[in-house]
Amino acid sequence: QVQLVESGGGLVQAGGSLSLSCVVSERTSSRYAMGWFRQAPGKEREFVAAIIWSSGGTYYADSVKGRFTISRDNAKNTVYLQMNSLKPEDTAVYYCATRQWFLTPASVPDPSTYNQWGQGTQVTVSS
């Protein structure tokens, strides 16, 4: 069973930055895609960013484009989410997720297409 462990969440003021990490318990090159999602209280889980492991291709939600950057380190089996210019509306629990098999570009933002999930890390942005 693949395990994903997120870290790096915390409390930050608006305009600040945080960097999240997600360590995968197995060789990440066997994964097709890694994604970051978030869920705020009372809201559905939403797509934030994803990376296709083999090509390095990236996808972003419009709400974070230009502020967040997803990246990977194959040697460390780790995916990162660098979050800059944070806003109070970015407050949520952030989850990383992985999918082993091919995803069409249209399916990348759909959380139901990811197979394994981490436990989440809280990000709180104060105004």
PDB file of C-alpha atoms in Angstrom:
ATOM      1  CA  GLN A   1       0.000   0.000   0.000  1.00  0.00           C
ATOM      2  CA  VAL A   2       1.471   3.310  -1.110  1.00  0.00           C
ATOM      3  CA  GLN A   3       1.687   5.922   1.616  1.00  0.00           C
ATOM      4  CA  LEU A   4       1.820   9.665   1.077  1.00  0.00           C
ATOM      5  CA  VAL A   5       2.899  11.995   3.866  1.00  0.00           C
ATOM      6  CA  GLU A   6       2.432  15.746   3.563  1.00  0.00           C
ATOM      7  CA  SER A   7       4.282  18.349   5.592  1.00  0.00           C
ATOM      8  CA  GLY A   8       4.966  22.063   5.600  1.00  0.00           C
ATOM      9  CA  GLY A   9       1.590  23.509   6.465  1.00  0.00           C
ATOM     10  CA  GLY A  10       1.151  26.238   9.027  1.00  0.00           C
ATOM     11  CA  LEU A  11      -0.064  29.745   9.756  1.00  0.00           C
ATOM     12  CA  VAL A  12       1.089  32.624   7.579  1.00  0.00           C
ATOM     13  CA  GLN A  13       0.001  36.193   6.966  1.00  0.00           C
ATOM     14  CA  ALA A  14      -1.555  37.220   3.684  1.00  0.00           C
ATOM     15  CA  GLY A  15       1.131  37.855   1.105  1.00  0.00           C
ATOM     16  CA  GLY A  16       3.446  35.317   2.690  1.00  0.00           C
ATOM     17  CA  SER A  17       4.769  32.004   1.414  1.00  0.00           C
ATOM     18  CA  LEU A  18       4.718  28.354   2.411  1.00  0.00           C
ATOM     19  CA  SER A  19       6.231  25.256   0.861  1.00  0.00           C
ATOM     20  CA  LEU A  20       4.475  21.914   1.130  1.00  0.00           C
ATOM     21  CA  SER A  21       6.131  18.555   0.637  1.00  0.00           C
ATOM     22  CA  CYS A  22       4.658  15.131  -0.069  1.00  0.00           C
ATOM     23  CA  VAL A  23       6.854  12.078   0.344  1.00  0.00           C
ATOM     24  CA  VAL A  24       5.712   8.917  -1.414  1.00  0.00           C
ATOM     25  CA  SER A  25       6.618   5.544   0.099  1.00  0.00           C
ATOM     26  CA  GLU A  26       7.509   3.933  -3.191  1.00  0.00           C
ATOM     27  CA  ARG A  27       9.395   4.809  -6.351  1.00  0.00           C
ATOM     28  CA  THR A  28       7.543   7.780  -7.754  1.00  0.00           C
ATOM     29  CA  SER A  29       8.575   7.041 -11.318  1.00  0.00           C
ATOM     30  CA  SER A  30       5.994   4.259 -11.198  1.00  0.00           C
ATOM     31  CA  ARG A  31       3.328   6.914 -10.728  1.00  0.00           C
ATOM     32  CA  TYR A  32       1.750   8.662 -13.691  1.00  0.00           C
ATOM     33  CA  ALA A  33       0.636  11.826 -11.942  1.00  0.00           C
ATOM     34  CA  MET A  34       0.882  13.559  -8.588  1.00  0.00           C
ATOM     35  CA  GLY A  35      -1.626  16.178  -7.566  1.00  0.00           C
ATOM     36  CA  TRP A  36      -2.336  18.683  -4.843  1.00  0.00           C
ATOM     37  CA  PHE A  37      -5.907  19.308  -3.757  1.00  0.00           C
ATOM     38  CA  ARG A  38      -7.409  21.362  -0.959  1.00  0.00           C
ATOM     39  CA  GLN A  39     -10.577  21.389   1.077  1.00  0.00           C
ATOM     40  CA  ALA A  40     -11.881  24.302   3.100  1.00  0.00           C
ATOM     41  CA  PRO A  41     -14.524  23.825   5.816  1.00  0.00           C
ATOM     42  CA  GLY A  42     -17.945  23.318   4.300  1.00  0.00           C
ATOM     43  CA  LYS A  43     -16.581  23.123   0.770  1.00  0.00           C
ATOM     44  CA  GLU A  44     -15.814  20.326  -1.646  1.00  0.00           C
ATOM     45  CA  ARG A  45     -12.298  19.168  -2.288  1.00  0.00           C
ATOM     46  CA  GLU A  46     -10.834  21.187  -5.152  1.00  0.00           C
ATOM     47  CA  PHE A  47      -7.934  20.809  -7.523  1.00  0.00           C
ATOM     48  CA  VAL A  48      -4.859  22.971  -6.961  1.00  0.00           C
ATOM     49  CA  ALA A  49      -2.041  21.623  -9.133  1.00  0.00           C
ATOM     50  CA  ALA A  50      -0.706  18.447 -10.699  1.00  0.00           C
ATOM     51  CA  ILE A  51       2.448  17.191 -12.331  1.00  0.00           C
ATOM     52  CA  ILE A  52       2.919  14.382 -14.815  1.00  0.00           C
ATOM     53  CA  TRP A  53       5.875  12.488 -13.468  1.00  0.00           C
ATOM     54  CA  SER A  54       7.499  11.348 -16.709  1.00  0.00           C
ATOM     55  CA  SER A  55       7.238  14.577 -18.681  1.00  0.00           C
ATOM     56  CA  GLY A  56       7.184  17.145 -15.904  1.00  0.00           C
ATOM     57  CA  GLY A  57       4.107  18.678 -17.457  1.00  0.00           C
ATOM     58  CA  THR A  58       2.123  20.772 -14.988  1.00  0.00           C
ATOM     59  CA  TYR A  59      -1.466  21.821 -14.493  1.00  0.00           C
ATOM     60  CA  TYR A  60      -2.829  24.560 -12.243  1.00  0.00           C
ATOM     61  CA  ALA A  61      -6.192  25.783 -11.084  1.00  0.00           C
ATOM     62  CA  ASP A  62      -6.899  29.292 -12.341  1.00  0.00           C
ATOM     63  CA  SER A  63      -7.131  30.512  -8.751  1.00  0.00           C
ATOM     64  CA  VAL A  64      -3.463  29.668  -8.042  1.00  0.00           C
ATOM     65  CA  LYS A  65      -1.861  30.157 -11.436  1.00  0.00           C
ATOM     66  CA  GLY A  66       1.129  32.481 -11.191  1.00  0.00           C
ATOM     67  CA  ARG A  67       1.309  32.120  -7.403  1.00  0.00           C
ATOM     68  CA  PHE A  68       1.838  28.382  -6.812  1.00  0.00           C
ATOM     69  CA  THR A  69       4.451  26.093  -8.341  1.00  0.00           C
ATOM     70  CA  ILE A  70       4.417  22.302  -8.298  1.00  0.00           C
ATOM     71  CA  SER A  71       7.673  20.415  -8.722  1.00  0.00           C
ATOM     72  CA  ARG A  72       9.123  16.967  -8.153  1.00  0.00           C
ATOM     73  CA  ASP A  73      12.305  15.281  -7.021  1.00  0.00           C
ATOM     74  CA  ASN A  74      12.477  11.761  -8.351  1.00  0.00           C
ATOM     75  CA  ALA A  75      15.488  10.812  -6.216  1.00  0.00           C
ATOM     76  CA  LYS A  76      13.622  11.791  -3.056  1.00  0.00           C
ATOM     77  CA  ASN A  77      10.233  10.421  -4.131  1.00  0.00           C
ATOM     78  CA  THR A  78       8.861  13.829  -3.256  1.00  0.00           C
ATOM     79  CA  VAL A  79       6.521  16.355  -4.816  1.00  0.00           C
ATOM     80  CA  TYR A  80       6.480  19.969  -3.673  1.00  0.00           C
ATOM     81  CA  LEU A  81       4.032  22.841  -3.753  1.00  0.00           C
ATOM     82  CA  GLN A  82       5.577  26.278  -3.417  1.00  0.00           C
ATOM     83  CA  MET A  83       2.876  28.768  -2.471  1.00  0.00           C
ATOM     84  CA  ASN A  84       3.581  32.477  -2.799  1.00  0.00           C
ATOM     85  CA  SER A  85       1.405  35.569  -2.404  1.00  0.00           C
ATOM     86  CA  LEU A  86      -0.952  33.619  -0.192  1.00  0.00           C
ATOM     87  CA  LYS A  87      -4.483  34.900   0.332  1.00  0.00           C
ATOM     88  CA  PRO A  88      -6.989  34.189   3.116  1.00  0.00           C
ATOM     89  CA  GLU A  89      -9.052  32.226   0.604  1.00  0.00           C
ATOM     90  CA  ASP A  90      -6.159  29.768   0.264  1.00  0.00           C
ATOM     91  CA  THR A  91      -6.910  28.574   3.798  1.00  0.00           C
ATOM     92  CA  ALA A  92      -7.698  24.850   3.662  1.00  0.00           C
ATOM     93  CA  VAL A  93      -6.401  21.386   4.361  1.00  0.00           C
ATOM     94  CA  TYR A  94      -4.038  20.508   1.536  1.00  0.00           C
ATOM     95  CA  TYR A  95      -3.798  16.915   0.316  1.00  0.00           C
ATOM     96  CA  CYS A  96      -1.430  15.261  -2.082  1.00  0.00           C
ATOM     97  CA  ALA A  97      -2.659  12.410  -4.226  1.00  0.00           C
ATOM     98  CA  THR A  98      -1.273  10.043  -6.784  1.00  0.00           C
ATOM     99  CA  ARG A  99      -2.476   8.040  -9.713  1.00  0.00           C
ATOM    100  CA  GLN A 100      -0.563   5.152 -11.222  1.00  0.00           C
ATOM    101  CA  TRP A 101      -2.208   5.026 -14.619  1.00  0.00           C
ATOM    102  CA  PHE A 102      -2.636   7.388 -17.530  1.00  0.00           C
ATOM    103  CA  LEU A 103      -4.918  10.372 -17.113  1.00  0.00           C
ATOM    104  CA  THR A 104      -6.367  12.439 -19.911  1.00  0.00           C
ATOM    105  CA  PRO A 105      -5.697  16.146 -19.493  1.00  0.00           C
ATOM    106  CA  ALA A 106      -9.397  16.697 -18.878  1.00  0.00           C
ATOM    107  CA  SER A 107      -9.309  14.228 -15.981  1.00  0.00           C
ATOM    108  CA  VAL A 108      -6.260  15.660 -14.231  1.00  0.00           C
ATOM    109  CA  PRO A 109      -8.267  18.052 -11.997  1.00  0.00           C
ATOM    110  CA  ASP A 110     -10.833  15.387 -11.010  1.00  0.00           C
ATOM    111  CA  PRO A 111     -10.081  14.088  -7.485  1.00  0.00           C
ATOM    112  CA  SER A 112     -12.062  10.887  -8.114  1.00  0.00           C
ATOM    113  CA  THR A 113      -9.436   9.741 -10.613  1.00  0.00           C
ATOM    114  CA  TYR A 114      -6.617   9.609  -8.025  1.00  0.00           C
ATOM    115  CA  ASN A 115      -5.955   6.338  -6.243  1.00  0.00           C
ATOM    116  CA  GLN A 116      -4.048   7.190  -3.081  1.00  0.00           C
ATOM    117  CA  TRP A 117      -4.199  10.185  -0.765  1.00  0.00           C
ATOM    118  CA  GLY A 118      -2.175  11.621   2.057  1.00  0.00           C
ATOM    119  CA  GLN A 119      -3.613  12.624   5.401  1.00  0.00           C
ATOM    120  CA  GLY A 120      -3.513  16.347   4.674  1.00  0.00           C
ATOM    121  CA  THR A 121      -1.756  19.360   6.136  1.00  0.00           C
ATOM    122  CA  GLN A 122      -3.468  22.521   7.355  1.00  0.00           C
ATOM    123  CA  VAL A 123      -2.659  25.855   5.732  1.00  0.00           C
ATOM    124  CA  THR A 124      -4.087  28.954   7.379  1.00  0.00           C
ATOM    125  CA  VAL A 125      -3.644  32.414   5.895  1.00  0.00           C
ATOM    126  CA  SER A 126      -4.542  35.326   8.129  1.00  0.00           C
ATOM    127  CA  SER A 127      -5.666  38.684   6.764  1.00  0.00           C
TER     128      SER A 127
END
